[in-house]
Amino acid sequence: MKVAFFLTPKNEIVCENIDATMRQVLEKMEYHRYSAIPLIDKEGRYVATITEGDILWELKNKADLTFKETNKIFIKDIPKYVKNRAVSINADIEDLLDLVSNQNFVPVVDDNDVFIGIVKRSDVINYCYKNLVKIESTE
């Protein structure tokens, strides 16, 4: 089974450009109620994932920072404490399982390393659960 089976395409998820400001990312995360979003560059390649934790650490380290000033801080300059690795669309499920066990979502890239979507951990777990139930009901 290939990663593509679990793909949620880019047009159905929220991501942000690496050149965005902290304020833009905060507002997007708040609006969509996400705790992490993928970051892409202007060529559409996956760069990193920004998390609420990354932003909170940045706020802690800049105690005098006001919300208004967050439009002066670029996301690319904020340290990322969790390194979410991407997987190729051509990868097998085995390649995905190790990543999805440690990440809420796994970014997916095409043959040119262009970001094309994500695989959500919940989708993989639900698939495994349904197959486990199916197996148990036939025994």
Tab-separated table of N, CA and C in Angstrom:
chain	number	residue	atom	x	y	z
A	1	MET	N	0.844	-1.170	0.000
A	1	MET	CA	0.000	0.000	0.000
A	1	MET	C	0.896	1.242	0.000
A	2	LYS	N	0.499	2.231	-0.764
A	2	LYS	CA	1.273	3.460	-0.902
A	2	LYS	C	0.704	4.578	-0.028
A	3	VAL	N	1.545	5.556	0.241
A	3	VAL	CA	1.176	6.733	1.036
A	3	VAL	C	-0.023	7.453	0.422
A	4	ALA	N	-0.124	7.453	-0.894
A	4	ALA	CA	-1.199	8.172	-1.589
A	4	ALA	C	-2.589	7.762	-1.102
A	5	PHE	N	-2.725	6.533	-0.629
A	5	PHE	CA	-4.016	6.050	-0.135
A	5	PHE	C	-4.542	6.927	1.002
A	6	PHE	N	-3.646	7.456	1.818
A	6	PHE	CA	-4.018	8.231	3.000
A	6	PHE	C	-3.918	9.744	2.795
A	7	LEU	N	-3.546	10.184	1.621
A	7	LEU	CA	-3.253	11.595	1.374
A	7	LEU	C	-4.478	12.497	1.519
A	8	THR	N	-4.314	13.551	2.302
A	8	THR	CA	-5.250	14.669	2.305
A	8	THR	C	-4.572	15.742	1.468
A	9	PRO	N	-5.131	16.092	0.309
A	9	PRO	CA	-4.436	17.003	-0.610
A	9	PRO	C	-4.284	18.418	-0.058
A	10	LYS	N	-3.283	19.092	-0.559
A	10	LYS	CA	-2.936	20.442	-0.114
A	10	LYS	C	-4.127	21.402	-0.129
A	11	ASN	N	-4.990	21.277	-1.121
A	11	ASN	CA	-6.121	22.214	-1.221
A	11	ASN	C	-7.174	21.991	-0.132
A	12	GLU	N	-7.032	20.932	0.658
A	12	GLU	CA	-7.973	20.653	1.743
A	12	GLU	C	-7.385	20.920	3.127
A	13	ILE	N	-6.158	21.429	3.176
A	13	ILE	CA	-5.521	21.680	4.468
A	13	ILE	C	-5.042	23.125	4.558
A	14	VAL	N	-4.561	23.480	5.710
A	14	VAL	CA	-4.045	24.816	5.954
A	14	VAL	C	-2.523	24.732	6.027
A	15	CYS	N	-1.864	25.567	5.256
A	15	CYS	CA	-0.415	25.692	5.350
A	15	CYS	C	-0.082	27.177	5.217
A	16	GLU	N	1.171	27.508	5.423
A	16	GLU	CA	1.580	28.911	5.355
A	16	GLU	C	2.937	29.008	4.693
A	17	ASN	N	3.207	30.156	4.109
A	17	ASN	CA	4.497	30.419	3.483
A	17	ASN	C	5.534	30.704	4.565
A	18	ILE	N	6.746	30.241	4.359
A	18	ILE	CA	7.827	30.415	5.330
A	18	ILE	C	8.150	31.894	5.558
A	19	ASP	N	7.767	32.764	4.626
A	19	ASP	CA	8.020	34.203	4.756
A	19	ASP	C	6.906	34.932	5.513
A	20	ALA	N	5.933	34.199	6.015
A	20	ALA	CA	4.830	34.812	6.759
A	20	ALA	C	5.334	35.338	8.102
A	21	THR	N	4.541	36.224	8.663
A	21	THR	CA	4.889	36.744	9.985
A	21	THR	C	4.266	35.874	11.069
A	22	MET	N	4.787	36.069	12.254
A	22	MET	CA	4.254	35.354	13.411
A	22	MET	C	2.768	35.663	13.592
A	23	ARG	N	2.397	36.889	13.388
A	23	ARG	CA	0.994	37.272	13.537
A	23	ARG	C	0.112	36.551	12.520
A	24	GLN	N	0.547	36.474	11.263
A	24	GLN	CA	-0.242	35.781	10.238
A	24	GLN	C	-0.450	34.322	10.627
A	25	VAL	N	0.595	33.690	11.101
A	25	VAL	CA	0.493	32.281	11.484
A	25	VAL	C	-0.403	32.112	12.708
A	26	LEU	N	-0.238	32.970	13.700
A	26	LEU	CA	-1.088	32.904	14.887
A	26	LEU	C	-2.561	33.036	14.525
A	27	GLU	N	-2.866	33.990	13.667
A	27	GLU	CA	-4.260	34.202	13.279
A	27	GLU	C	-4.811	33.024	12.486
A	28	LYS	N	-3.991	32.464	11.614
A	28	LYS	CA	-4.437	31.302	10.834
A	28	LYS	C	-4.657	30.097	11.744
A	29	MET	N	-3.733	29.865	12.668
A	29	MET	CA	-3.873	28.730	13.582
A	29	MET	C	-5.095	28.906	14.476
A	30	GLU	N	-5.323	30.116	14.949
A	30	GLU	CA	-6.488	30.370	15.795
A	30	GLU	C	-7.782	30.171	15.013
A	31	TYR	N	-7.847	30.724	13.819
A	31	TYR	CA	-9.060	30.638	13.007
A	31	TYR	C	-9.435	29.181	12.714
A	32	HIS	N	-8.436	28.388	12.357
A	32	HIS	CA	-8.697	26.988	11.996
A	32	HIS	C	-8.619	26.030	13.182
A	33	ARG	N	-8.214	26.553	14.338
A	33	ARG	CA	-8.103	25.770	15.569
A	33	ARG	C	-7.073	24.645	15.443
A	34	TYR	N	-5.937	24.939	14.798
A	34	TYR	CA	-4.853	23.971	14.646
A	34	TYR	C	-3.721	24.296	15.603
A	35	SER	N	-3.031	23.265	16.044
A	35	SER	CA	-1.883	23.464	16.924
A	35	SER	C	-0.565	23.382	16.159
A	36	ALA	N	-0.631	23.045	14.883
A	36	ALA	CA	0.563	22.975	14.038
A	36	ALA	C	0.130	23.070	12.578
A	37	ILE	N	0.979	23.716	11.761
A	37	ILE	CA	0.711	23.779	10.323
A	37	ILE	C	2.018	23.654	9.548
A	38	PRO	N	1.956	23.070	8.351
A	38	PRO	CA	3.149	22.973	7.523
A	38	PRO	C	3.519	24.330	6.936
A	39	LEU	N	4.816	24.513	6.746
A	39	LEU	CA	5.345	25.724	6.126
A	39	LEU	C	5.977	25.353	4.791
A	40	ILE	N	5.695	26.156	3.778
A	40	ILE	CA	6.250	25.900	2.449
A	40	ILE	C	6.989	27.141	1.962
A	41	ASP	N	7.911	26.947	1.014
A	41	ASP	CA	8.621	28.090	0.439
A	41	ASP	C	7.886	28.575	-0.807
A	42	LYS	N	8.419	29.616	-1.447
A	42	LYS	CA	7.705	30.200	-2.592
A	42	LYS	C	7.655	29.275	-3.805
A	43	GLU	N	8.489	28.237	-3.825
A	43	GLU	CA	8.432	27.232	-4.895
A	43	GLU	C	7.473	26.098	-4.561
A	44	GLY	N	6.865	26.164	-3.374
A	44	GLY	CA	5.896	25.148	-2.974
A	44	GLY	C	6.494	23.955	-2.271
A	45	ARG	N	7.780	24.013	-1.942
A	45	ARG	CA	8.431	22.890	-1.255
A	45	ARG	C	8.185	22.961	0.251
A	46	TYR	N	8.028	21.796	0.857
A	46	TYR	CA	7.876	21.720	2.307
A	46	TYR	C	9.186	22.134	2.973
A	47	VAL	N	9.082	23.003	3.986
A	47	VAL	CA	10.264	23.492	4.694
A	47	VAL	C	10.298	22.983	6.132
A	48	ALA	N	9.178	23.123	6.833
A	48	ALA	CA	9.115	22.754	8.249
A	48	ALA	C	7.659	22.761	8.692
A	49	THR	N	7.468	22.440	9.951
A	49	THR	CA	6.161	22.559	10.585
A	49	THR	C	6.313	23.508	11.757
A	50	ILE	N	5.413	24.461	11.863
A	50	ILE	CA	5.413	25.386	12.994
A	50	ILE	C	4.338	24.933	13.974
A	51	THR	N	4.676	24.906	15.245
A	51	THR	CA	3.735	24.457	16.261
A	51	THR	C	3.438	25.584	17.247
A	52	GLU	N	2.359	25.412	17.999
A	52	GLU	CA	2.055	26.363	19.062
A	52	GLU	C	3.223	26.443	20.040
A	53	GLY	N	3.845	25.320	20.298
A	53	GLY	CA	4.988	25.291	21.212
A	53	GLY	C	6.128	26.166	20.727
A	54	ASP	N	6.424	26.104	19.425
A	54	ASP	CA	7.481	26.952	18.865
A	54	ASP	C	7.165	28.427	19.114
A	55	ILE	N	5.912	28.789	18.895
A	55	ILE	CA	5.496	30.182	19.069
A	55	ILE	C	5.530	30.576	20.544
A	56	LEU	N	5.089	29.674	21.413
A	56	LEU	CA	5.122	29.971	22.849
A	56	LEU	C	6.550	30.165	23.355
A	57	TRP	N	7.478	29.329	22.881
A	57	TRP	CA	8.878	29.501	23.280
A	57	TRP	C	9.418	30.833	22.789
A	58	GLU	N	9.032	31.227	21.599
A	58	GLU	CA	9.469	32.521	21.071
A	58	GLU	C	8.914	33.661	21.935
A	59	LEU	N	7.652	33.557	22.314
A	59	LEU	CA	7.053	34.577	23.184
A	59	LEU	C	7.749	34.623	24.544
A	60	LYS	N	8.069	33.458	25.093
A	60	LYS	CA	8.757	33.398	26.382
A	60	LYS	C	10.123	34.064	26.294
A	61	ASN	N	10.823	33.825	25.203
A	61	ASN	CA	12.174	34.361	25.040
A	61	ASN	C	12.188	35.850	24.684
A	62	LYS	N	11.034	36.403	24.339
A	62	LYS	CA	10.908	37.829	24.047
A	62	LYS	C	9.793	38.384	24.918
A	63	ALA	N	10.042	38.419	26.210
A	63	ALA	CA	9.013	38.759	27.200
A	63	ALA	C	8.349	40.110	26.967
A	64	ASP	N	9.052	41.040	26.337
A	64	ASP	CA	8.470	42.364	26.120
A	64	ASP	C	7.717	42.474	24.795
A	65	LEU	N	7.590	41.389	24.092
A	65	LEU	CA	6.907	41.376	22.795
A	65	LEU	C	5.402	41.564	22.974
A	66	THR	N	4.829	42.479	22.209
A	66	THR	CA	3.377	42.672	22.223
A	66	THR	C	2.782	41.972	21.014
A	67	PHE	N	1.467	41.739	21.057
A	67	PHE	CA	0.808	41.101	19.925
A	67	PHE	C	0.985	41.933	18.659
A	68	LYS	N	0.902	43.232	18.791
A	68	LYS	CA	1.063	44.123	17.635
A	68	LYS	C	2.432	43.934	16.976
A	69	GLU	N	3.449	43.681	17.778
A	69	GLU	CA	4.806	43.520	17.255
A	69	GLU	C	5.049	42.165	16.596
A	70	THR	N	4.115	41.229	16.747
A	70	THR	CA	4.316	39.913	16.129
A	70	THR	C	4.299	39.990	14.607
A	71	ASN	N	3.827	41.112	14.060
A	71	ASN	CA	3.860	41.267	12.597
A	71	ASN	C	5.255	41.647	12.099
A	72	LYS	N	6.209	41.808	13.017
A	72	LYS	CA	7.594	42.128	12.648
A	72	LYS	C	8.515	40.906	12.754
A	73	ILE	N	7.978	39.811	13.257
A	73	ILE	CA	8.776	38.594	13.435
A	73	ILE	C	8.375	37.602	12.358
A	74	PHE	N	9.365	37.109	11.627
A	74	PHE	CA	9.092	36.164	10.545
A	74	PHE	C	9.199	34.728	11.066
A	75	ILE	N	8.283	33.912	10.608
A	75	ILE	CA	8.227	32.512	11.023
A	75	ILE	C	9.530	31.785	10.720
A	76	LYS	N	10.169	32.127	9.615
A	76	LYS	CA	11.431	31.456	9.260
A	76	LYS	C	12.517	31.696	10.307
A	77	ASP	N	12.374	32.757	11.117
A	77	ASP	CA	13.373	33.083	12.129
A	77	ASP	C	13.079	32.457	13.490
A	78	ILE	N	11.938	31.812	13.627
A	78	ILE	CA	11.575	31.180	14.899
A	78	ILE	C	12.109	29.746	14.902
A	79	PRO	N	12.872	29.372	15.936
A	79	PRO	CA	13.378	27.989	16.006
A	79	PRO	C	12.228	26.982	16.042
A	80	LYS	N	12.401	25.898	15.312
A	80	LYS	CA	11.408	24.814	15.289
A	80	LYS	C	11.954	23.694	16.178
A	81	TYR	N	11.241	23.386	17.254
A	81	TYR	CA	11.727	22.410	18.218
A	81	TYR	C	11.394	20.977	17.826
A	82	VAL	N	10.398	20.808	16.980
A	82	VAL	CA	10.032	19.479	16.487
A	82	VAL	C	10.330	19.458	14.988
A	83	LYS	N	11.071	18.471	14.567
A	83	LYS	CA	11.439	18.357	13.155
A	83	LYS	C	10.553	17.318	12.471
A	84	ASN	N	9.396	17.756	11.974
A	84	ASN	CA	8.506	16.846	11.247
A	84	ASN	C	9.119	16.550	9.888
A	85	ARG	N	9.384	15.289	9.643
A	85	ARG	CA	9.959	14.886	8.359
A	85	ARG	C	8.848	14.604	7.363
A	86	ALA	N	9.136	14.887	6.118
A	86	ALA	CA	8.192	14.615	5.032
A	86	ALA	C	8.456	13.226	4.471
A	87	VAL	N	7.466	12.731	3.732
A	87	VAL	CA	7.587	11.437	3.068
A	87	VAL	C	7.199	11.624	1.602
A	88	SER	N	7.786	10.827	0.749
A	88	SER	CA	7.477	10.876	-0.685
A	88	SER	C	6.120	10.233	-0.955
A	89	ILE	N	5.420	10.762	-1.918
A	89	ILE	CA	4.134	10.197	-2.336
A	89	ILE	C	4.300	8.751	-2.815
A	90	ASN	N	5.499	8.392	-3.249
A	90	ASN	CA	5.764	7.037	-3.750
A	90	ASN	C	6.204	6.060	-2.664
A	91	ALA	N	6.298	6.534	-1.445
A	91	ALA	CA	6.755	5.676	-0.353
A	91	ALA	C	5.699	4.622	-0.008
A	92	ASP	N	6.172	3.546	0.562
A	92	ASP	CA	5.279	2.490	1.049
A	92	ASP	C	4.784	2.829	2.445
A	93	ILE	N	3.738	2.159	2.851
A	93	ILE	CA	3.127	2.387	4.160
A	93	ILE	C	4.135	2.173	5.292
A	94	GLU	N	5.070	1.259	5.111
A	94	GLU	CA	6.070	0.998	6.140
A	94	GLU	C	6.898	2.252	6.419
A	95	ASP	N	7.209	3.015	5.361
A	95	ASP	CA	7.975	4.254	5.522
A	95	ASP	C	7.169	5.297	6.300
A	96	LEU	N	5.879	5.251	6.137
A	96	LEU	CA	4.988	6.214	6.775
A	96	LEU	C	4.759	5.905	8.253
A	97	LEU	N	4.664	4.625	8.606
A	97	LEU	CA	4.280	4.236	9.960
A	97	LEU	C	5.225	4.766	11.031
A	98	ASP	N	6.515	4.735	10.779
A	98	ASP	CA	7.466	5.242	11.758
A	98	ASP	C	7.253	6.739	11.987
A	99	LEU	N	7.028	7.480	10.926
A	99	LEU	CA	6.825	8.925	11.043
A	99	LEU	C	5.495	9.260	11.707
A	100	VAL	N	4.438	8.595	11.290
A	100	VAL	CA	3.099	8.922	11.808
A	100	VAL	C	2.958	8.544	13.284
A	101	SER	N	3.789	7.649	13.758
A	101	SER	CA	3.725	7.301	15.180
A	101	SER	C	4.278	8.415	16.059
A	102	ASN	N	5.071	9.314	15.472
A	102	ASN	CA	5.685	10.403	16.237
A	102	ASN	C	5.214	11.791	15.831
A	103	GLN	N	4.395	11.892	14.799
A	103	GLN	CA	3.936	13.176	14.297
A	103	GLN	C	2.420	13.130	14.150
A	104	ASN	N	1.728	14.235	14.465
A	104	ASN	CA	0.276	14.285	14.273
A	104	ASN	C	-0.091	14.179	12.809
A	105	PHE	N	0.768	14.709	11.975
A	105	PHE	CA	0.596	14.572	10.537
A	105	PHE	C	1.965	14.472	9.891
A	106	VAL	N	1.990	13.853	8.729
A	106	VAL	CA	3.233	13.713	7.981
A	106	VAL	C	3.073	14.467	6.665
A	107	PRO	N	3.912	15.463	6.418
A	107	PRO	CA	3.878	16.162	5.130
A	107	PRO	C	4.262	15.197	4.004
A	108	VAL	N	3.621	15.366	2.858
A	108	VAL	CA	3.882	14.510	1.701
A	108	VAL	C	4.360	15.389	0.556
A	109	VAL	N	5.424	14.927	-0.116
A	109	VAL	CA	5.995	15.666	-1.243
A	109	VAL	C	6.002	14.794	-2.487
A	110	ASP	N	6.028	15.454	-3.648
A	110	ASP	CA	6.094	14.713	-4.907
A	110	ASP	C	7.552	14.462	-5.294
A	111	ASP	N	7.773	13.986	-6.511
A	111	ASP	CA	9.126	13.658	-6.974
A	111	ASP	C	10.047	14.876	-7.046
A	112	ASN	N	9.479	16.073	-7.090
A	112	ASN	CA	10.275	17.306	-7.144
A	112	ASN	C	10.345	17.997	-5.784
A	113	ASP	N	9.982	17.274	-4.732
A	113	ASP	CA	9.952	17.784	-3.361
A	113	ASP	C	8.945	18.909	-3.155
A	114	VAL	N	7.946	18.989	-4.017
A	114	VAL	CA	6.883	19.969	-3.860
A	114	VAL	C	5.838	19.398	-2.903
A	115	PHE	N	5.425	20.228	-1.954
A	115	PHE	CA	4.442	19.827	-0.958
A	115	PHE	C	3.090	19.587	-1.628
A	116	ILE	N	2.508	18.407	-1.420
A	116	ILE	CA	1.225	18.090	-2.066
A	116	ILE	C	0.120	17.741	-1.067
A	117	GLY	N	0.455	17.647	0.213
A	117	GLY	CA	-0.572	17.349	1.200
A	117	GLY	C	0.019	16.726	2.449
A	118	ILE	N	-0.865	16.134	3.229
A	118	ILE	CA	-0.437	15.490	4.478
A	118	ILE	C	-1.135	14.145	4.648
A	119	VAL	N	-0.557	13.340	5.503
A	119	VAL	CA	-1.214	12.139	5.996
A	119	VAL	C	-1.431	12.378	7.480
A	120	LYS	N	-2.690	12.302	7.900
A	120	LYS	CA	-3.018	12.512	9.310
A	120	LYS	C	-2.900	11.200	10.080
A	121	ARG	N	-2.318	11.297	11.240
A	121	ARG	CA	-2.183	10.115	12.091
A	121	ARG	C	-3.546	9.492	12.355
A	122	SER	N	-4.551	10.318	12.563
A	122	SER	CA	-5.895	9.793	12.860
A	122	SER	C	-6.431	8.951	11.709
A	123	ASP	N	-6.127	9.317	10.472
A	123	ASP	CA	-6.591	8.525	9.321
A	123	ASP	C	-5.933	7.147	9.292
A	124	VAL	N	-4.663	7.092	9.622
A	124	VAL	CA	-3.956	5.806	9.650
A	124	VAL	C	-4.495	4.936	10.783
A	125	ILE	N	-4.700	5.531	11.938
A	125	ILE	CA	-5.231	4.776	13.084
A	125	ILE	C	-6.636	4.258	12.780
A	126	ASN	N	-7.486	5.099	12.213
A	126	ASN	CA	-8.849	4.672	11.870
A	126	ASN	C	-8.840	3.539	10.859
A	127	TYR	N	-7.978	3.622	9.864
A	127	TYR	CA	-7.860	2.550	8.867
A	127	TYR	C	-7.449	1.240	9.540
A	128	CYS	N	-6.438	1.312	10.409
A	128	CYS	CA	-5.974	0.103	11.099
A	128	CYS	C	-7.064	-0.457	12.002
A	129	TYR	N	-7.765	0.415	12.689
A	129	TYR	CA	-8.841	-0.023	13.576
A	129	TYR	C	-9.948	-0.729	12.788
A	130	LYS	N	-10.378	-0.147	11.688
A	130	LYS	CA	-11.445	-0.757	10.881
A	130	LYS	C	-11.028	-2.121	10.360
A	131	ASN	N	-9.763	-2.250	9.964
A	131	ASN	CA	-9.288	-3.551	9.480
A	131	ASN	C	-9.151	-4.563	10.599
A	132	LEU	N	-8.794	-4.094	11.772
A	132	LEU	CA	-8.703	-4.982	12.928
A	132	LEU	C	-10.094	-5.492	13.310
A	133	VAL	N	-11.079	-4.601	13.313
A	133	VAL	CA	-12.462	-4.993	13.611
A	133	VAL	C	-12.965	-5.977	12.565
A	134	LYS	N	-12.646	-5.714	11.304
A	134	LYS	CA	-13.058	-6.606	10.221
A	134	LYS	C	-12.464	-7.996	10.401
A	135	ILE	N	-11.197	-8.077	10.785
A	135	ILE	CA	-10.533	-9.355	11.006
A	135	ILE	C	-11.165	-10.094	12.185
A	136	GLU	N	-11.402	-9.362	13.273
A	136	GLU	CA	-11.996	-9.977	14.466
A	136	GLU	C	-13.401	-10.478	14.209
A	137	SER	N	-14.157	-9.793	13.351
A	137	SER	CA	-15.540	-10.221	13.093
A	137	SER	C	-15.594	-11.455	12.199
A	138	THR	N	-14.529	-11.757	11.486
A	138	THR	CA	-14.518	-12.954	10.633
A	138	THR	C	-13.964	-14.179	11.372
A	139	GLU	N	-13.434	-13.967	12.548
A	139	GLU	CA	-12.876	-15.107	13.306
A	139	GLU	C	-13.923	-15.847	14.084
